Coordinates of C-alpha atoms in Angstrom, one line a residue:
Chain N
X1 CA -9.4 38.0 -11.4
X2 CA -12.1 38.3 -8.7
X3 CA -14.7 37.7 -11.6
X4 CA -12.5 34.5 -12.7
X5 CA -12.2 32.9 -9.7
X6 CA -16.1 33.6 -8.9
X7 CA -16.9 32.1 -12.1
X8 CA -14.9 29.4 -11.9
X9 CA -16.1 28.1 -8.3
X10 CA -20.0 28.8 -10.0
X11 CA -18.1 25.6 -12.8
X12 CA -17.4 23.8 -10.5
X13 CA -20.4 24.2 -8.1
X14 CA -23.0 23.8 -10.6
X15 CA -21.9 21.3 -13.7
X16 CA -22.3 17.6 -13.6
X17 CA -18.8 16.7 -14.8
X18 CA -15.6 14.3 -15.0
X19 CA -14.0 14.2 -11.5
X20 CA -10.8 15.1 -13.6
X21 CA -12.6 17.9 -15.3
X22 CA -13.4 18.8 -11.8
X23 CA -9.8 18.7 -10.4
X24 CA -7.9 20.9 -13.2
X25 CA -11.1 23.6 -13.0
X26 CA -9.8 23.7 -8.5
X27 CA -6.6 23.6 -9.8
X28 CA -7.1 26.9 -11.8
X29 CA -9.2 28.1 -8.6
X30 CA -5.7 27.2 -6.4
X31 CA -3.7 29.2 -8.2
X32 CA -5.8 32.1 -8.3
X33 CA -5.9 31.5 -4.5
X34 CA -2.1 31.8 -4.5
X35 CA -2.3 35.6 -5.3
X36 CA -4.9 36.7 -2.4
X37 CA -8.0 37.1 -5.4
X38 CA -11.4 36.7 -3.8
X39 CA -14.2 35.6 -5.7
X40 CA -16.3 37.6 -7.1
X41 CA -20.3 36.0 -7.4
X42 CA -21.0 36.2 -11.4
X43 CA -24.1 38.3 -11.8
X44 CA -27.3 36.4 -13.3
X45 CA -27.1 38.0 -16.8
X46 CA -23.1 36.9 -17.0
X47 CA -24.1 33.2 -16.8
X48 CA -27.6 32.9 -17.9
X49 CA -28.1 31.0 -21.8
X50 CA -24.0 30.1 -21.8
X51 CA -23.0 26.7 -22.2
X52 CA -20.0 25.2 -19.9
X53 CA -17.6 25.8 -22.4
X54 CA -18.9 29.3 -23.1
X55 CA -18.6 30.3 -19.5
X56 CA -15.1 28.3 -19.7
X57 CA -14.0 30.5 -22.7
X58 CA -14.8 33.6 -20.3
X59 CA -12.8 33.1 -17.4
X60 CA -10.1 32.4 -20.0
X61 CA -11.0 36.0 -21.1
X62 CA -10.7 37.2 -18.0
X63 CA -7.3 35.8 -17.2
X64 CA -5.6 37.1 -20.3
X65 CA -7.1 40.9 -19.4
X66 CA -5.7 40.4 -15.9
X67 CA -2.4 39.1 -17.4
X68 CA 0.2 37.6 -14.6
X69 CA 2.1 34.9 -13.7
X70 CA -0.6 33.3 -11.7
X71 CA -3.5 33.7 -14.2
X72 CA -1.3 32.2 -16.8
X73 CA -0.6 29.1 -14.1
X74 CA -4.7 28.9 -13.9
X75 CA -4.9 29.2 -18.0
X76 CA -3.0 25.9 -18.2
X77 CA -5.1 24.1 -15.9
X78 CA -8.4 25.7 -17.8
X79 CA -7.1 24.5 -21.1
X80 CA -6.3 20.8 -19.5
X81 CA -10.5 20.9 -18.1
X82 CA -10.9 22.0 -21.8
X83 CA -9.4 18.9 -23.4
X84 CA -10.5 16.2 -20.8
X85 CA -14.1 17.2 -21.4
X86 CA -13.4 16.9 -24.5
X87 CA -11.9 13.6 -24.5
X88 CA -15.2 12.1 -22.8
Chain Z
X1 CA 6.2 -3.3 -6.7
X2 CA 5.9 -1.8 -3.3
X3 CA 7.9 -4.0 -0.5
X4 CA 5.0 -4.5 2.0
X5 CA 4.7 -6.2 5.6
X6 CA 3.2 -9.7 3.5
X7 CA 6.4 -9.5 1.0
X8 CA 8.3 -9.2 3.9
X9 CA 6.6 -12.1 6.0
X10 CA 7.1 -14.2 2.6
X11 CA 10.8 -13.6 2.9
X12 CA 10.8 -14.4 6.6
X13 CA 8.9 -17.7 5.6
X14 CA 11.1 -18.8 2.8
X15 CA 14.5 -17.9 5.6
X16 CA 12.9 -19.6 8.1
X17 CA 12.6 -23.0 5.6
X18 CA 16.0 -23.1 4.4
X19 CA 17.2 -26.5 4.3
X20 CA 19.6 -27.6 7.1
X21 CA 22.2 -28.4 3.8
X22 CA 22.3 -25.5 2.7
X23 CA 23.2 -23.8 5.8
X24 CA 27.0 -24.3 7.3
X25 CA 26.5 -22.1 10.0
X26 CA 29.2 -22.4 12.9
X27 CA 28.0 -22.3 16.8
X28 CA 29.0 -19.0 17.3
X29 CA 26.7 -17.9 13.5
X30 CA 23.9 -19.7 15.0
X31 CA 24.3 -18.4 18.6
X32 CA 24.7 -14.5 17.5
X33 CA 22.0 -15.2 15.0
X34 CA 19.6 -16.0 17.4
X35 CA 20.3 -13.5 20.0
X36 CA 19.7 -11.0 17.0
X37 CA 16.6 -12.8 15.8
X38 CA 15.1 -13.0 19.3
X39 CA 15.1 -9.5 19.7
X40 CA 14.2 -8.2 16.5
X41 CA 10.9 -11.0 16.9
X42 CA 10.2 -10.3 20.5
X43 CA 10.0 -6.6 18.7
X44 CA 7.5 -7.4 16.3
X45 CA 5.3 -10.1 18.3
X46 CA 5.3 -6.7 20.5
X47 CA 4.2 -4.5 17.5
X48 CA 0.8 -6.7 16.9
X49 CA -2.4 -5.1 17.7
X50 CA -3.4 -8.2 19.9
X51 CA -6.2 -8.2 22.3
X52 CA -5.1 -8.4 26.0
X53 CA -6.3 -11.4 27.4
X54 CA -7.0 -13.8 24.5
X55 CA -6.0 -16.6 23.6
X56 CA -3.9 -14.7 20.6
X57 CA -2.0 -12.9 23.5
X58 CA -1.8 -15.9 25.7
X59 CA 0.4 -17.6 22.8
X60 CA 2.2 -14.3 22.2
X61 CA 3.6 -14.4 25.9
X62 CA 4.6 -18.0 26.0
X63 CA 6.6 -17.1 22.7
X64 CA 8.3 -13.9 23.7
X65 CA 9.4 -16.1 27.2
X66 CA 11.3 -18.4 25.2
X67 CA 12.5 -15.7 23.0
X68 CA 13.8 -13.8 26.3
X69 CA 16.0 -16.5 26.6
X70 CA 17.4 -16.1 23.0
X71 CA 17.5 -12.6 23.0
X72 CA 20.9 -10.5 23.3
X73 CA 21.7 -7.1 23.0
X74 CA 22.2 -5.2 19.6
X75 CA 25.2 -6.3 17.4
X76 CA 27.5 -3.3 18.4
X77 CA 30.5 -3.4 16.9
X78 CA 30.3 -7.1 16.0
X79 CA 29.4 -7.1 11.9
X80 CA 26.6 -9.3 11.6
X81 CA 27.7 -12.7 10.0
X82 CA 26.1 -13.3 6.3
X83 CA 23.6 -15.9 7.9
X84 CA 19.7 -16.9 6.9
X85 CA 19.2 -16.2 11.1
X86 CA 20.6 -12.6 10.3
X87 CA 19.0 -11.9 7.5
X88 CA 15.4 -12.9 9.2
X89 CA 16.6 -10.6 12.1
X90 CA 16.6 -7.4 9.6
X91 CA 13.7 -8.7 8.2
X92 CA 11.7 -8.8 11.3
X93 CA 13.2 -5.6 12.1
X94 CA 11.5 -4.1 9.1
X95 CA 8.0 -5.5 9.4
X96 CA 8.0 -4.2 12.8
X97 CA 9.3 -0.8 11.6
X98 CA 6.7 -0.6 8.9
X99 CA 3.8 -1.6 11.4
X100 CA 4.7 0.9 13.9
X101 CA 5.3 3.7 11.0
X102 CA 2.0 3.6 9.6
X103 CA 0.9 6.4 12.8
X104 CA -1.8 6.9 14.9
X105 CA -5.3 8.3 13.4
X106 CA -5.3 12.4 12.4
X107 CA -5.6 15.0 15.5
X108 CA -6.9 18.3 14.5
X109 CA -5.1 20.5 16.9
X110 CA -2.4 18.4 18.7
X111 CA -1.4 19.8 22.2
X112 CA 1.9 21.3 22.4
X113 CA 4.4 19.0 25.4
X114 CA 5.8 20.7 28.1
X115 CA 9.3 19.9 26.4
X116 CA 8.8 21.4 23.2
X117 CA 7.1 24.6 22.6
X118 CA 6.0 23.4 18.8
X119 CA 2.9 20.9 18.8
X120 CA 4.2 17.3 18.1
X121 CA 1.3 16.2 15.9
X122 CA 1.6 12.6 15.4
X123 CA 2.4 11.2 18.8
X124 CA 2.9 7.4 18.5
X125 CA -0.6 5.7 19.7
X126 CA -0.9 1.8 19.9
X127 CA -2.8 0.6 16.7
X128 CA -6.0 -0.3 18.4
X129 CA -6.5 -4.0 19.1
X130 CA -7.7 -5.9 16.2
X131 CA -6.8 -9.8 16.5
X132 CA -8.4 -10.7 13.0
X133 CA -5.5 -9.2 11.9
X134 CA -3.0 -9.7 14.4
X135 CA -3.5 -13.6 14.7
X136 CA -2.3 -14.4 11.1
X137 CA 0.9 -12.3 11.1
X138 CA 1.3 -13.6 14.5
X139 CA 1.2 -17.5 13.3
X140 CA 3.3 -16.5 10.1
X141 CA 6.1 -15.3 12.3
X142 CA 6.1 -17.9 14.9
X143 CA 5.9 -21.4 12.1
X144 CA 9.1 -19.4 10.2
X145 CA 10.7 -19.1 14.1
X146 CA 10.1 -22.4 14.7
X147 CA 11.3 -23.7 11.7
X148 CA 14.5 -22.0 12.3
X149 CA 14.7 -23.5 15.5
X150 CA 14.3 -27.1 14.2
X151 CA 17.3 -26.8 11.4
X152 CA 19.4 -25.1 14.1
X153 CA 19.1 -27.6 16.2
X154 CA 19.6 -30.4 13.2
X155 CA 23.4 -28.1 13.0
X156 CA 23.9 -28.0 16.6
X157 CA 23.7 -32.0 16.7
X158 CA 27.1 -32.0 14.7
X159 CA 28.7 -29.8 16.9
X160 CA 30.3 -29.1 20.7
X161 CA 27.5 -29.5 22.8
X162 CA 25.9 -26.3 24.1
X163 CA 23.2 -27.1 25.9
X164 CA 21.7 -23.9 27.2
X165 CA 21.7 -23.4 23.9
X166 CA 20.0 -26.6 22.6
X167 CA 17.3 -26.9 25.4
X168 CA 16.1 -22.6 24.3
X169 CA 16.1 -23.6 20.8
X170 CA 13.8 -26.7 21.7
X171 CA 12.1 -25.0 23.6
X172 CA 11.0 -22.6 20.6
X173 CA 10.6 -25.1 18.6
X174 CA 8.0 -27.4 20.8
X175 CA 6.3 -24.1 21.5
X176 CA 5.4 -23.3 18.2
X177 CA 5.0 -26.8 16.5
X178 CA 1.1 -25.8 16.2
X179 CA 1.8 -22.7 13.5
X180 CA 4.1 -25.1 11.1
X181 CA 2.6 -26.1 7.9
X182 CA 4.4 -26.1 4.8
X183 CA 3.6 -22.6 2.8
X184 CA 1.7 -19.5 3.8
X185 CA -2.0 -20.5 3.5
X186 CA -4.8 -18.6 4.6
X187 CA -6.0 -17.0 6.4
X188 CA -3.8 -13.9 5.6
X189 CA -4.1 -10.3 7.8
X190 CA -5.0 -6.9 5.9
X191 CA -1.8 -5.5 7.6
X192 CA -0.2 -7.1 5.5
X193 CA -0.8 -4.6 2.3
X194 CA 1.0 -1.9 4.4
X195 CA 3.4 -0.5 2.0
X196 CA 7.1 0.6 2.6
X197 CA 7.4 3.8 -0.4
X198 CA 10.4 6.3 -0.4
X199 CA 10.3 9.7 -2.1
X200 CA 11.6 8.2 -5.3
X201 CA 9.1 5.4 -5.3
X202 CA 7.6 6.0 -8.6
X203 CA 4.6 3.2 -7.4
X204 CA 0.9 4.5 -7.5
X205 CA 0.6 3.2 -3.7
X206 CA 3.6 5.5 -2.7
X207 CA 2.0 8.3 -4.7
X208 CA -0.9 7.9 -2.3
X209 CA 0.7 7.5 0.8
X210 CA 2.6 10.9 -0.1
X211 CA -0.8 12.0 -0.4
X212 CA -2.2 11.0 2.3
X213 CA 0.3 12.5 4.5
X214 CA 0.6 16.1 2.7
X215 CA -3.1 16.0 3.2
X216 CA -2.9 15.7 7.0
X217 CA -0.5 18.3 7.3
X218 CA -2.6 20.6 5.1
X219 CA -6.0 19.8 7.6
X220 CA -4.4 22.5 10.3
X221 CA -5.8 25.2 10.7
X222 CA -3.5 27.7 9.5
X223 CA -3.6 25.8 6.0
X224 CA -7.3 25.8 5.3
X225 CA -8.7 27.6 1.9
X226 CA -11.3 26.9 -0.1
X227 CA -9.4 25.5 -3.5
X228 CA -7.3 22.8 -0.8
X229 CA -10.5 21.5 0.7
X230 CA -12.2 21.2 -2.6
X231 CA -9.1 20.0 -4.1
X232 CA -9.1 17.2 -1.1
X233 CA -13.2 16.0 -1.5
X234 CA -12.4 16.0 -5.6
X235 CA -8.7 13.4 -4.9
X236 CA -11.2 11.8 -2.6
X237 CA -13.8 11.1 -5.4
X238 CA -11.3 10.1 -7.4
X239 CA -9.3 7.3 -5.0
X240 CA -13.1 6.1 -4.9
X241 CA -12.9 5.8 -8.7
X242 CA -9.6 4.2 -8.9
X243 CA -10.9 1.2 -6.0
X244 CA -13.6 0.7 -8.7
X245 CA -11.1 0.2 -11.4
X246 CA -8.7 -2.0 -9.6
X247 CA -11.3 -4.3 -7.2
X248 CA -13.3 -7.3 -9.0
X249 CA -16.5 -5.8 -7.5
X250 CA -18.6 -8.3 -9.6
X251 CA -18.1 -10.9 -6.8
X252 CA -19.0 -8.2 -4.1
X253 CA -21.9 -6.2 -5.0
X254 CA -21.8 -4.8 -1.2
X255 CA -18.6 -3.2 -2.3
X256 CA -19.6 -2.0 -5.5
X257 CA -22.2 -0.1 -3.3
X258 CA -19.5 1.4 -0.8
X259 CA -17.8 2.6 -3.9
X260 CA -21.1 4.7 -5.4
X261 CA -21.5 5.9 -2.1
X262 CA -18.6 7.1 -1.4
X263 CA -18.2 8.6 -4.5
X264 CA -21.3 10.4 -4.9
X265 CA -20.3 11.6 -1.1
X266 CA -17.2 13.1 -2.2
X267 CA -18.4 14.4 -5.2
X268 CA -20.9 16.7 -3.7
X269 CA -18.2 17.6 -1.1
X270 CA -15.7 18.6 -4.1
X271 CA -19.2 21.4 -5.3
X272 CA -18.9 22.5 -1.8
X273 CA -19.9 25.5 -0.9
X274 CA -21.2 27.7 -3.7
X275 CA -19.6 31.1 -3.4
X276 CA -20.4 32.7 -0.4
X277 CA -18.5 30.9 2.0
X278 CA -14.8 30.6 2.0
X279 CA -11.6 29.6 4.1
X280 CA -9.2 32.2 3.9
X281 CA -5.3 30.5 4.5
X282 CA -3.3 30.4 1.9
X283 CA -3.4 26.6 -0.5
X284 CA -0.9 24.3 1.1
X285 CA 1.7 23.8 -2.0
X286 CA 3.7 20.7 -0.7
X287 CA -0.5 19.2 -0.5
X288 CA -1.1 21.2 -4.0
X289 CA 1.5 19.3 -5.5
X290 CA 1.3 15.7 -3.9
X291 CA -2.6 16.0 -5.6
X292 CA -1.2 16.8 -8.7
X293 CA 1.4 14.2 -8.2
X294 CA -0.8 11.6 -7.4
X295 CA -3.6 12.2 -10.2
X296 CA -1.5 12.3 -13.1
X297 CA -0.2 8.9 -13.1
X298 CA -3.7 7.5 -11.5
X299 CA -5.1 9.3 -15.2
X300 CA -2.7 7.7 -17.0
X301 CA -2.7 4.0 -16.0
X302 CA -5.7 3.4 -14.7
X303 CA -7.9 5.5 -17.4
X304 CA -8.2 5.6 -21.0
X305 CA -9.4 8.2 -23.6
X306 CA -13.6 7.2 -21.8
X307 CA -13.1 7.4 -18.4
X308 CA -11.6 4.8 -16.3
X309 CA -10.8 1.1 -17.7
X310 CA -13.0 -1.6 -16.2
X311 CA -11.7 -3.7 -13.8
X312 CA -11.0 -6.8 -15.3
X313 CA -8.7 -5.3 -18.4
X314 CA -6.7 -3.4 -15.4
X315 CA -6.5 -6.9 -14.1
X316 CA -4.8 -8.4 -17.2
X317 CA -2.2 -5.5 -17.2
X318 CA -1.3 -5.2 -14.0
X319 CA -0.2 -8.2 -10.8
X320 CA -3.2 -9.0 -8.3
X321 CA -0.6 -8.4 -5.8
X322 CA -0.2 -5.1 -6.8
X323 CA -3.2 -4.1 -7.5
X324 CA -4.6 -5.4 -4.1
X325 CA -2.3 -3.3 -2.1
X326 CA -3.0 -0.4 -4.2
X327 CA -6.2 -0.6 -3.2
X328 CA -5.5 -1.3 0.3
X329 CA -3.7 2.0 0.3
X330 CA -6.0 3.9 -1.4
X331 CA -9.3 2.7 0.9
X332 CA -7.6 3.2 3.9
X333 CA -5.7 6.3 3.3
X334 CA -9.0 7.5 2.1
X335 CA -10.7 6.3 5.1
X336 CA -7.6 8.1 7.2
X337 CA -8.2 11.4 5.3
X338 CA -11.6 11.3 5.0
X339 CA -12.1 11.3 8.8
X340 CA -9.6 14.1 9.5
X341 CA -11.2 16.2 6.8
X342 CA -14.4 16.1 8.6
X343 CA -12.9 17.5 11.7
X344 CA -10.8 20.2 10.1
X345 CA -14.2 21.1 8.7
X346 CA -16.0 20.7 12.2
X347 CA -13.2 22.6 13.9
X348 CA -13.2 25.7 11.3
X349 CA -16.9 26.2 11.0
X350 CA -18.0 25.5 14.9
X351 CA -16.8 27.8 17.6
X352 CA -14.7 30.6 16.5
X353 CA -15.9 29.8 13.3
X354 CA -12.7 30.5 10.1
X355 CA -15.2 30.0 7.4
X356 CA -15.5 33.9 5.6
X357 CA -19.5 34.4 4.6
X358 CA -20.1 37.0 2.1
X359 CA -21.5 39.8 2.7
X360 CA -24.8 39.6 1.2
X361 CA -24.9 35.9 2.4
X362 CA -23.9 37.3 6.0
X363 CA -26.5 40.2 6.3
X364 CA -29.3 37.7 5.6
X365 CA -28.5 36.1 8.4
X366 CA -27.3 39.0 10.4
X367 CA -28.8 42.8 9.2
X368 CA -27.4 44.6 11.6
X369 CA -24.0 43.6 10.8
X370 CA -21.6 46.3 9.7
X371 CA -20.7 47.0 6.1
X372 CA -17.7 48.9 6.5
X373 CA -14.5 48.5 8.0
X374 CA -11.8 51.6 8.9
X375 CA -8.5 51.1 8.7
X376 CA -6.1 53.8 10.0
X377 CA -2.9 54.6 7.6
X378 CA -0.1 55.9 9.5
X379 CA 0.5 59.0 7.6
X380 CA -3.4 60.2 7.7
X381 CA -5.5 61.5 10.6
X382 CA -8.2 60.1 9.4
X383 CA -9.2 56.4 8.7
X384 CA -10.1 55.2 5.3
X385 CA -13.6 53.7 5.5
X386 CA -13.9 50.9 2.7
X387 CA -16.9 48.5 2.1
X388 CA -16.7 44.7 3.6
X389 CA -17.3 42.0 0.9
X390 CA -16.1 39.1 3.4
X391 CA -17.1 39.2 6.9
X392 CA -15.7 36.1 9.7
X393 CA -19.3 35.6 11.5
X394 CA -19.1 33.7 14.8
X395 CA -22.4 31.9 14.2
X396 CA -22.0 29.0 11.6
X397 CA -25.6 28.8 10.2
X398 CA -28.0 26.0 9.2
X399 CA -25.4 25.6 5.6
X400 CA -22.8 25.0 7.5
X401 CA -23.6 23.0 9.2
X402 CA -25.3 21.0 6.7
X403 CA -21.8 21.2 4.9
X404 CA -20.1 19.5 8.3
X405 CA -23.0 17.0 8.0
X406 CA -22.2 16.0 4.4
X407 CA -18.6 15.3 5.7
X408 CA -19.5 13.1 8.0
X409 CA -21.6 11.1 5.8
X410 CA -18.8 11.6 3.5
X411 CA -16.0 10.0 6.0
X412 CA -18.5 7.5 7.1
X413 CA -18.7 6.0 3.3
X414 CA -15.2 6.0 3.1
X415 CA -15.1 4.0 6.7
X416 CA -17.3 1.6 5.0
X417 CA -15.5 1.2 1.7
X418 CA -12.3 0.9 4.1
X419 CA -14.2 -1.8 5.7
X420 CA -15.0 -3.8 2.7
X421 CA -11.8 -3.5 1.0
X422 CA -10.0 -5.0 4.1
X423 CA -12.7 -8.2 4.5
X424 CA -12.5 -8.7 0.3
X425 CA -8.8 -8.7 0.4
X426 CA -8.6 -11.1 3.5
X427 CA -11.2 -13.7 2.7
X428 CA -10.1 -17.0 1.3
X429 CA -12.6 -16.3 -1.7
X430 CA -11.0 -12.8 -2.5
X431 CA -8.6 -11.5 -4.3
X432 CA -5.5 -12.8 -1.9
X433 CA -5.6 -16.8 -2.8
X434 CA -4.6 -15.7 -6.6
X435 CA -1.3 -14.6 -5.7
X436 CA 2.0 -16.3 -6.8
X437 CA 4.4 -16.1 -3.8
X438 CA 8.1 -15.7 -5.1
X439 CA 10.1 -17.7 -3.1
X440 CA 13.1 -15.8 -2.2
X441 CA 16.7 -17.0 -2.4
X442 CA 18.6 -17.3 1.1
X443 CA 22.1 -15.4 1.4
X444 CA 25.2 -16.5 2.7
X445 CA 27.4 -19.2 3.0
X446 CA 26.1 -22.7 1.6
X447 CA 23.8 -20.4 -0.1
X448 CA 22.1 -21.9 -3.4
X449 CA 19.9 -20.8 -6.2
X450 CA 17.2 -23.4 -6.1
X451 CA 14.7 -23.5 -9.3
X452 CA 11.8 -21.4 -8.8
X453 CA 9.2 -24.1 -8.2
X454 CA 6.0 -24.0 -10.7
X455 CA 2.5 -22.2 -9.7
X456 CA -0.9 -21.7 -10.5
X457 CA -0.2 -18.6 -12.3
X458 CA 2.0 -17.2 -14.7
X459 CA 4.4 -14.5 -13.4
X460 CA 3.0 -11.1 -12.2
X461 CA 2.4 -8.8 -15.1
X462 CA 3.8 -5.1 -15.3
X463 CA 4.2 -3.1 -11.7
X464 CA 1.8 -0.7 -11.1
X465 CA 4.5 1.8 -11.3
X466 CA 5.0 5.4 -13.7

């Protein structure tokens, strides 16, 4: 979850998106918050040549491996960033 | 449609004009009436932020003398009579009320009283003077007064003389002769978009006063964490977004520039700070879910599939009035927020500093701090020694303080916006001369339902409401 949550705050540190985009990617970050993880800084190679959504589809990886109620919270919110950017 | 203090002050106009036929109030109506109305208007002359020794305050006093000789004591056990007099009495009550409820600017770490061991964080404060936008409240409420006092006096002609009575009620009504025009004109007070909301009030300006004040509440200290600070900047951003879609900007290009500003402020606030530096309380929820609670229905009426909807097709859809006090609300609560969320972030990254550094981060700035911690289990003699990933440094360093810096610019963009919003909303060239003023019926005995008279516009379209 550590890994999540550090990749997540890299999303939303580094990408020129929508400000809604932006708000369900801290809302996945808050509920990961809820449960005491602390981020984890994603290693060059892990983010290097990925596109957003790539790097999107990975934290959703991560979250199903770590599998509670919290992660599954943060999946929704990842899914929502998912479909607003794909709205735009 | 919120109620706000300038649909209240409409009200109190429309009472204060009722014909004298359609008022058969007895002496003792009129005389309890105006005790009650003296008070509750001496109450909300009181309320104003005038300046001390103008000419604003000057013609404040002289008013609340001849109101002192109105006044009486609270109705008690005496129902109030069904009267256009009682009914501006409540009304009065409430404008005061709502002036006086929208509290005193954010404290960071509020000083516990001697009374009460818990801190009291929003002590009452005087809302500082401002008599731009004290004056016109101030003449709205005295020409309705004085009204009142003519058509009393027209019914006290036809009745027992009483002429303590008849000489206060003259004297009101000489005293505020100057302020009596027919209709509220201009110019109008930004005070008056401040909104009443409950916590059913399904209105996008309620949903960002609930905001606003979860947001306070989640600014002390034990309540800071990374996500709710980011979560803040990003609502931020968006409130800047949502004064863009609802302000005709085309006529105030100075605005439209506030608005960028501000955003592109925010925005970089929200990407605040990469990775190695975090707050460590736990998310607010009650702030967690008043975001969540305000951006949903700010997506859904004022965006489309694109991005927001420009201005003018919001416009069509949804009442000036509305609108205009939405945007009141969300440029000043932004302003509000935006100032206290640069002194939370002063307060935790200054002085004994709560912002966790990682470690890596930390050691660049400090080698010779340690990289291990021991902890001592009860049952074991010896401690466990276990790497440090997150160390609390005492000594901010150059980021952040940059970061506080960034907050400051970011509050001082939403000052401006603030700013602008309230002179755009007040001019006579604004946004405020469009609106179609309902007149309200009066209650009552002799009470009649007079045909709405015809306006510039059509009626309001839909309430910016979900």
């Amino acid at each position: 979850m550590g890994r999540a949550l550090g990749l997540l705050h890299h999303l939303r540190c580094s990408a020129e998106i929508d400000e809604f985009v932006l708000t369900a990617l801290i809302d996945a970050i808050v509920e990961l918050e809820v449960v005491d993880t602390e981020p984890i800084e994603p290693s060059r190679a892990e983010i290097t040549g990925r596109s957003w959504g790539e790097l999107l589809d990975l934290v959703g990886d991560l979250l199903d491996e770590a599998g509670n109620i919290a992660p599954a919270d943060a999946g929704v919110f990842l899914c929502e960033a998912r479909r607003l950017q794909a709205s735009l | 449609m919120s109620t706000t203090v300038g649909g209240l002050l409409d009200r109190f106009h429309v009472l204060g004009s009722v014909p004298t036929a359609q008022t058969e109030a007895t002496l003792e109506e009129i005389e309890q009436g105006w005790r009650e109305l003296a008070r509750t208007t001496s109450g909300l002359l009181n309320a104003l932020p005038v300046e001390q020794g103008s000419v604003v305050a000057l013609s404040r006093d002289v008013a609340l003398d001849a109101l002192q000789r109105l006044a009486g004591r609270r109705w008690g056990e005496t129902a109030p009579h069904a009267t256009p007099l009682a009914e501006m009495a409540m009304v009065a009550g409430a404008i005061s009320d709502v002036l006086v409820a929208h509290r005193s600017p954010f404290t960071v770490a509020p000083e516990p009283t001697r009374r009460a061991r818990r801190a009291e964080p929003w002590p009452y404060q005087p809302r500082p003077a401002d008599n731009a936008a004290a004056a016109p409240i101030q003449q709205a409420v005295l020409a309705a007064v004085g009204e009142a006092a003519a058509w009393s006096l027209d019914r006290l002609h036809a009745m027992t003389p009483r002429p303590e009575l008849a000489r206060d009620l003259l004297h009101v009504a000489v005293i505020t002769e100057q302020f009596r025009r027919p209709g509220r004109g201009h110019p109008r007070s930004h005070l008056e978009h401040l909104a009443v909301h409950t916590t059913e009030d399904r209105s996008l300006t309620g949903a960002v006063q609930r905001w606003g004040g979860e947001a306070e509440q989640a600014l002390h200290r034990a309540s800071l964490s990374t996500g709710s600070m980011a979560m803040m900047a990003a609502d931020l951003f968006i409130l800047a977004g949502a004064v863009k879609s609802v302000v005709p900007t085309e006529s105030a290009p100075q605005v439209a520039e506030a608005i960028a500003q501000a955003q592109q402020a925010w925005r970089r606030l929200a990407a605040w700070p990469a990775t190695e530096l975090q707050l460590g309380g736990k998310p607010p929820v009650e702030f967690v879910a008043a975001s969540r609670a305000l951006r949903a229905p700010t997506s859904a009426l004022l965006r489309g599939e694109g991005g927001w909807r420009p201005a003018e097709a919001i416009r069509q859809r949804y009442s000036s009035y509305d609108l205009d006090t939405f945007a009141y609300a969300a440029a000043t609560t932004s302003q509000r927020v935006g100032a206290a969320f640069h002194l939370a972030l002063q307060e935790a990254g200054t002085g004994h500093s709560r912002l966790w550094r990682s470690l890596d981060s930390a050691l660049e700035l400090d080698p010779t701090i340690a990289t291990t911690t021991a902890t001592r289990h009860p049952s074991r003699r010896a401690p466990s020694i276990l790497p440090r990933r997150w160390v609390l440094i005492p000594d901010p360093g150059a980021d952040v303080q940059a970061l506080i810096g960034h907050a400051a610019d970011a509050a001082d963009h939403s000052q401006t916006l603030a700013n602008h919003v309230r002179a755009l909303l007040t001019s006579p060239g604004g946004t405020a001369g469009q609106y179609e003023v309902v007149p309200s019926q009066p209650v009552g005995r002799g009470a009649r339902r007079e045909p709405m008279p015809a306006t510039h516009r059509s009626r309001p379209m839909s309430s910016l409401s979900y």
